PDB file of C-alpha atoms in Angstrom:
ATOM      1  CA  UNK A  21       7.425 -84.091-136.920  1.00  0.00           C
ATOM      2  CA  UNK A  22       3.832 -84.761-135.783  1.00  0.00           C
ATOM      3  CA  UNK A  23       2.561 -81.855-133.721  1.00  0.00           C
ATOM      4  CA  UNK A  24      -0.109 -82.490-131.044  1.00  0.00           C
ATOM      5  CA  UNK A  25      -3.348 -80.694-131.368  1.00  0.00           C
ATOM      6  CA  UNK A  26      -4.537 -78.334-128.549  1.00  0.00           C
ATOM      7  CA  UNK A  27      -7.928 -80.042-128.448  1.00  0.00           C
ATOM      8  CA  UNK A  28      -8.942 -83.650-128.572  1.00  0.00           C
ATOM      9  CA  UNK A  29     -12.291 -85.403-128.334  1.00  0.00           C
ATOM     10  CA  UNK A  30     -10.969 -87.901-125.802  1.00  0.00           C
ATOM     11  CA  UNK A  31      -7.744 -89.044-124.260  1.00  0.00           C
ATOM     12  CA  UNK A  32      -7.558 -92.163-126.540  1.00  0.00           C
ATOM     13  CA  UNK A  33      -7.318 -89.784-129.554  1.00  0.00           C
ATOM     14  CA  UNK A  34      -4.281 -88.163-128.005  1.00  0.00           C
ATOM     15  CA  UNK A  35      -2.658 -91.419-126.927  1.00  0.00           C
ATOM     16  CA  UNK A  36      -2.922 -92.704-130.475  1.00  0.00           C
ATOM     17  CA  UNK A  37      -1.290 -89.498-131.688  1.00  0.00           C
ATOM     18  CA  UNK A  38       1.514 -90.028-129.168  1.00  0.00           C
ATOM     19  CA  UNK A  39       2.332 -93.708-129.521  1.00  0.00           C
ATOM     20  CA  UNK A  40       0.205 -94.864-132.499  1.00  0.00           C
ATOM     21  CA  UNK A  41       1.624 -96.393-135.626  1.00  0.00           C
ATOM     22  CA  UNK A  42       3.798 -99.415-136.235  1.00  0.00           C
ATOM     23  CA  UNK A  43       6.994 -98.519-134.404  1.00  0.00           C
ATOM     24  CA  UNK A  44       6.591 -96.380-131.371  1.00  0.00           C
ATOM     25  CA  UNK A  45       5.071 -99.019-129.094  1.00  0.00           C
ATOM     26  CA  UNK A  46       7.872-101.423-130.153  1.00  0.00           C
ATOM     27  CA  UNK A  47      10.509 -98.810-129.404  1.00  0.00           C
ATOM     28  CA  UNK A  48       8.977 -98.098-125.956  1.00  0.00           C
ATOM     29  CA  UNK A  49       8.711-101.776-125.219  1.00  0.00           C
ATOM     30  CA  UNK A  50      12.387-102.326-126.006  1.00  0.00           C
ATOM     31  CA  UNK A  51      13.351 -99.467-123.742  1.00  0.00           C
ATOM     32  CA  UNK A  52      11.428-101.156-120.895  1.00  0.00           C
ATOM     33  CA  UNK A  53      14.564-103.270-120.411  1.00  0.00           C
ATOM     34  CA  UNK A  54      16.801-100.279-119.978  1.00  0.00           C
ATOM     35  CA  UNK A  55      18.829 -97.703-121.828  1.00  0.00           C
ATOM     36  CA  UNK A  56      19.824 -98.694-125.342  1.00  0.00           C
ATOM     37  CA  UNK A  57      22.068 -97.243-128.032  1.00  0.00           C
ATOM     38  CA  UNK A  58      20.582 -96.591-131.525  1.00  0.00           C
ATOM     39  CA  UNK A  59      22.045 -99.773-133.112  1.00  0.00           C
ATOM     40  CA  UNK A  60      20.826-101.905-130.194  1.00  0.00           C
ATOM     41  CA  UNK A  61      17.270-100.652-130.839  1.00  0.00           C
ATOM     42  CA  UNK A  62      17.657-101.125-134.540  1.00  0.00           C
ATOM     43  CA  UNK A  63      18.747-104.755-134.018  1.00  0.00           C
ATOM     44  CA  UNK A  64      15.839-105.446-131.727  1.00  0.00           C
ATOM     45  CA  UNK A  65      13.356-104.166-134.326  1.00  0.00           C
ATOM     46  CA  UNK A  66      14.717-105.782-137.450  1.00  0.00           C
ATOM     47  CA  UNK A  67      12.209-104.406-139.954  1.00  0.00           C
ATOM     48  CA  UNK A  68      12.555-100.718-139.037  1.00  0.00           C
ATOM     49  CA  UNK A  69      14.793 -98.552-141.219  1.00  0.00           C
ATOM     50  CA  UNK A  70      17.443 -96.226-139.855  1.00  0.00           C
ATOM     51  CA  UNK A  71      15.463 -93.206-141.068  1.00  0.00           C
ATOM     52  CA  UNK A  72      12.230 -94.387-139.509  1.00  0.00           C
ATOM     53  CA  UNK A  73      13.894 -95.225-136.184  1.00  0.00           C
ATOM     54  CA  UNK A  74      15.470 -91.774-136.121  1.00  0.00           C
ATOM     55  CA  UNK A  75      12.123 -90.040-136.896  1.00  0.00           C
ATOM     56  CA  UNK A  76      10.173 -92.076-134.317  1.00  0.00           C
ATOM     57  CA  UNK A  77      12.734 -91.511-131.613  1.00  0.00           C
ATOM     58  CA  UNK A  78      12.706 -87.741-132.278  1.00  0.00           C
ATOM     59  CA  UNK A  79       8.909 -87.660-131.975  1.00  0.00           C
ATOM     60  CA  UNK A  80       8.988 -89.697-128.798  1.00  0.00           C
ATOM     61  CA  UNK A  81      11.683 -87.386-127.399  1.00  0.00           C
ATOM     62  CA  UNK A  82       9.769 -84.240-128.455  1.00  0.00           C
ATOM     63  CA  UNK A  83       6.696 -85.535-126.623  1.00  0.00           C
ATOM     64  CA  UNK A  84       8.634 -86.285-123.473  1.00  0.00           C
ATOM     65  CA  UNK A  85       8.423 -90.109-123.530  1.00  0.00           C
ATOM     66  CA  UNK A  86      12.093 -90.810-124.402  1.00  0.00           C
ATOM     67  CA  UNK A  87      15.253 -89.104-123.486  1.00  0.00           C
ATOM     68  CA  UNK A  88      18.488 -88.925-125.483  1.00  0.00           C
ATOM     69  CA  UNK A  89      21.821 -88.699-123.714  1.00  0.00           C
ATOM     70  CA  UNK A  90      25.002 -87.807-125.588  1.00  0.00           C
ATOM     71  CA  UNK A  91      28.228 -88.886-123.891  1.00  0.00           C
ATOM     72  CA  UNK A  92      31.275 -86.787-124.563  1.00  0.00           C
ATOM     73  CA  UNK A  93      33.519 -89.648-125.645  1.00  0.00           C
ATOM     74  CA  UNK A  94      35.500 -90.618-128.689  1.00  0.00           C
ATOM     75  CA  UNK A  95      33.745 -92.132-130.585  1.00  0.00           C
ATOM     76  CA  UNK A  96      30.555 -90.345-129.487  1.00  0.00           C
ATOM     77  CA  UNK A  97      28.007 -92.467-127.695  1.00  0.00           C
ATOM     78  CA  UNK A  98      24.287 -91.811-127.587  1.00  0.00           C
ATOM     79  CA  UNK A  99      21.778 -93.700-125.423  1.00  0.00           C
ATOM     80  CA  UNK A 100      17.996 -93.561-125.340  1.00  0.00           C
ATOM     81  CA  UNK A 101      15.821 -94.218-122.323  1.00  0.00           C
ATOM     82  CA  UNK A 102      12.238 -93.912-121.306  1.00  0.00           C
ATOM     83  CA  UNK A 103      11.515 -90.786-119.219  1.00  0.00           C
ATOM     84  CA  UNK A 104       9.426 -91.022-116.019  1.00  0.00           C
ATOM     85  CA  UNK A 105       6.393 -90.158-118.170  1.00  0.00           C
ATOM     86  CA  UNK A 106       7.294 -92.896-120.604  1.00  0.00           C
ATOM     87  CA  UNK A 107       7.742 -95.438-117.822  1.00  0.00           C
ATOM     88  CA  UNK A 108       4.137 -94.846-116.851  1.00  0.00           C
ATOM     89  CA  UNK A 109       3.214 -96.732-120.078  1.00  0.00           C
ATOM     90  CA  UNK A 110       5.091 -99.882-119.047  1.00  0.00           C
ATOM     91  CA  UNK A 111       2.146-101.538-117.295  1.00  0.00           C
ATOM     92  CA  UNK A 112      -0.084-100.762-120.228  1.00  0.00           C
ATOM     93  CA  UNK A 113       2.392-102.224-122.713  1.00  0.00           C
ATOM     94  CA  UNK A 114       2.874-105.239-120.485  1.00  0.00           C
ATOM     95  CA  UNK A 115      -0.841-105.847-120.483  1.00  0.00           C
ATOM     96  CA  UNK A 116      -0.970-105.436-124.342  1.00  0.00           C
ATOM     97  CA  UNK A 117       1.697-108.072-124.637  1.00  0.00           C
ATOM     98  CA  UNK A 118      -0.075-110.459-122.304  1.00  0.00           C
ATOM     99  CA  UNK A 119      -3.367-109.922-124.097  1.00  0.00           C
ATOM    100  CA  UNK A 120      -1.698-110.608-127.457  1.00  0.00           C
ATOM    101  CA  UNK A 121      -0.198-113.848-126.233  1.00  0.00           C
ATOM    102  CA  UNK A 122      -3.651-114.888-124.937  1.00  0.00           C
ATOM    103  CA  UNK A 123      -5.328-113.978-128.163  1.00  0.00           C
ATOM    104  CA  UNK A 124      -2.701-115.820-130.245  1.00  0.00           C
ATOM    105  CA  UNK A 125      -3.166-118.943-128.081  1.00  0.00           C
ATOM    106  CA  UNK A 126      -6.919-118.767-128.395  1.00  0.00           C
ATOM    107  CA  UNK A 127      -6.766-118.415-132.154  1.00  0.00           C
ATOM    108  CA  UNK A 128      -4.031-120.990-132.658  1.00  0.00           C
ATOM    109  CA  UNK A 129      -1.481-118.427-133.863  1.00  0.00           C
ATOM    110  CA  UNK A 130       2.192-119.304-133.251  1.00  0.00           C
ATOM    111  CA  UNK A 131       3.728-116.509-131.209  1.00  0.00           C
ATOM    112  CA  UNK A 132       7.071-115.977-129.539  1.00  0.00           C
ATOM    113  CA  UNK A 133       6.663-114.557-126.050  1.00  0.00           C
ATOM    114  CA  UNK A 134       7.499-110.996-125.639  1.00  0.00           C
ATOM    115  CA  UNK A 135      11.148-110.558-124.996  1.00  0.00           C
ATOM    116  CA  UNK A 136      10.550-109.128-121.549  1.00  0.00           C
ATOM    117  CA  UNK A 137       9.355-111.960-119.363  1.00  0.00           C
ATOM    118  CA  UNK A 138       6.109-111.662-117.390  1.00  0.00           C
ATOM    119  CA  UNK A 139       8.089-112.304-114.223  1.00  0.00           C
ATOM    120  CA  UNK A 140      10.323-109.240-114.939  1.00  0.00           C
ATOM    121  CA  UNK A 141       7.347-107.031-115.541  1.00  0.00           C
ATOM    122  CA  UNK A 142       5.375-108.270-112.562  1.00  0.00           C
ATOM    123  CA  UNK A 143       8.293-107.406-110.288  1.00  0.00           C
ATOM    124  CA  UNK A 144       8.258-103.803-111.658  1.00  0.00           C
ATOM    125  CA  UNK A 145       4.530-103.352-110.806  1.00  0.00           C
TER     126      UNK A 145
END
């Protein structure tokens, strides 16, 4: 598991450590819509492997951005959700999505809209 340093040159360095890479932002974005079970997350991010999703969720949980709730049921049920700290990233992720759509349009790149609508995210802000 990636450990955070005790000293960074600037906050951007630390943010990249926390949510950088190919998968963490996508996991957090998917959890914007609400709590999800492991397989729901895996289906919404088709190219991620089970091992990588597990690793990334553990790191996000260790850093306080995602919570994991185990329900005492048979069969066992586990749900993941963004914590209050993780929810503070929603506006930033939303702006990244909007910027990406604008960039794609300007460059003539075919792009599906982010699966969370702008209307939904604007209501949250």
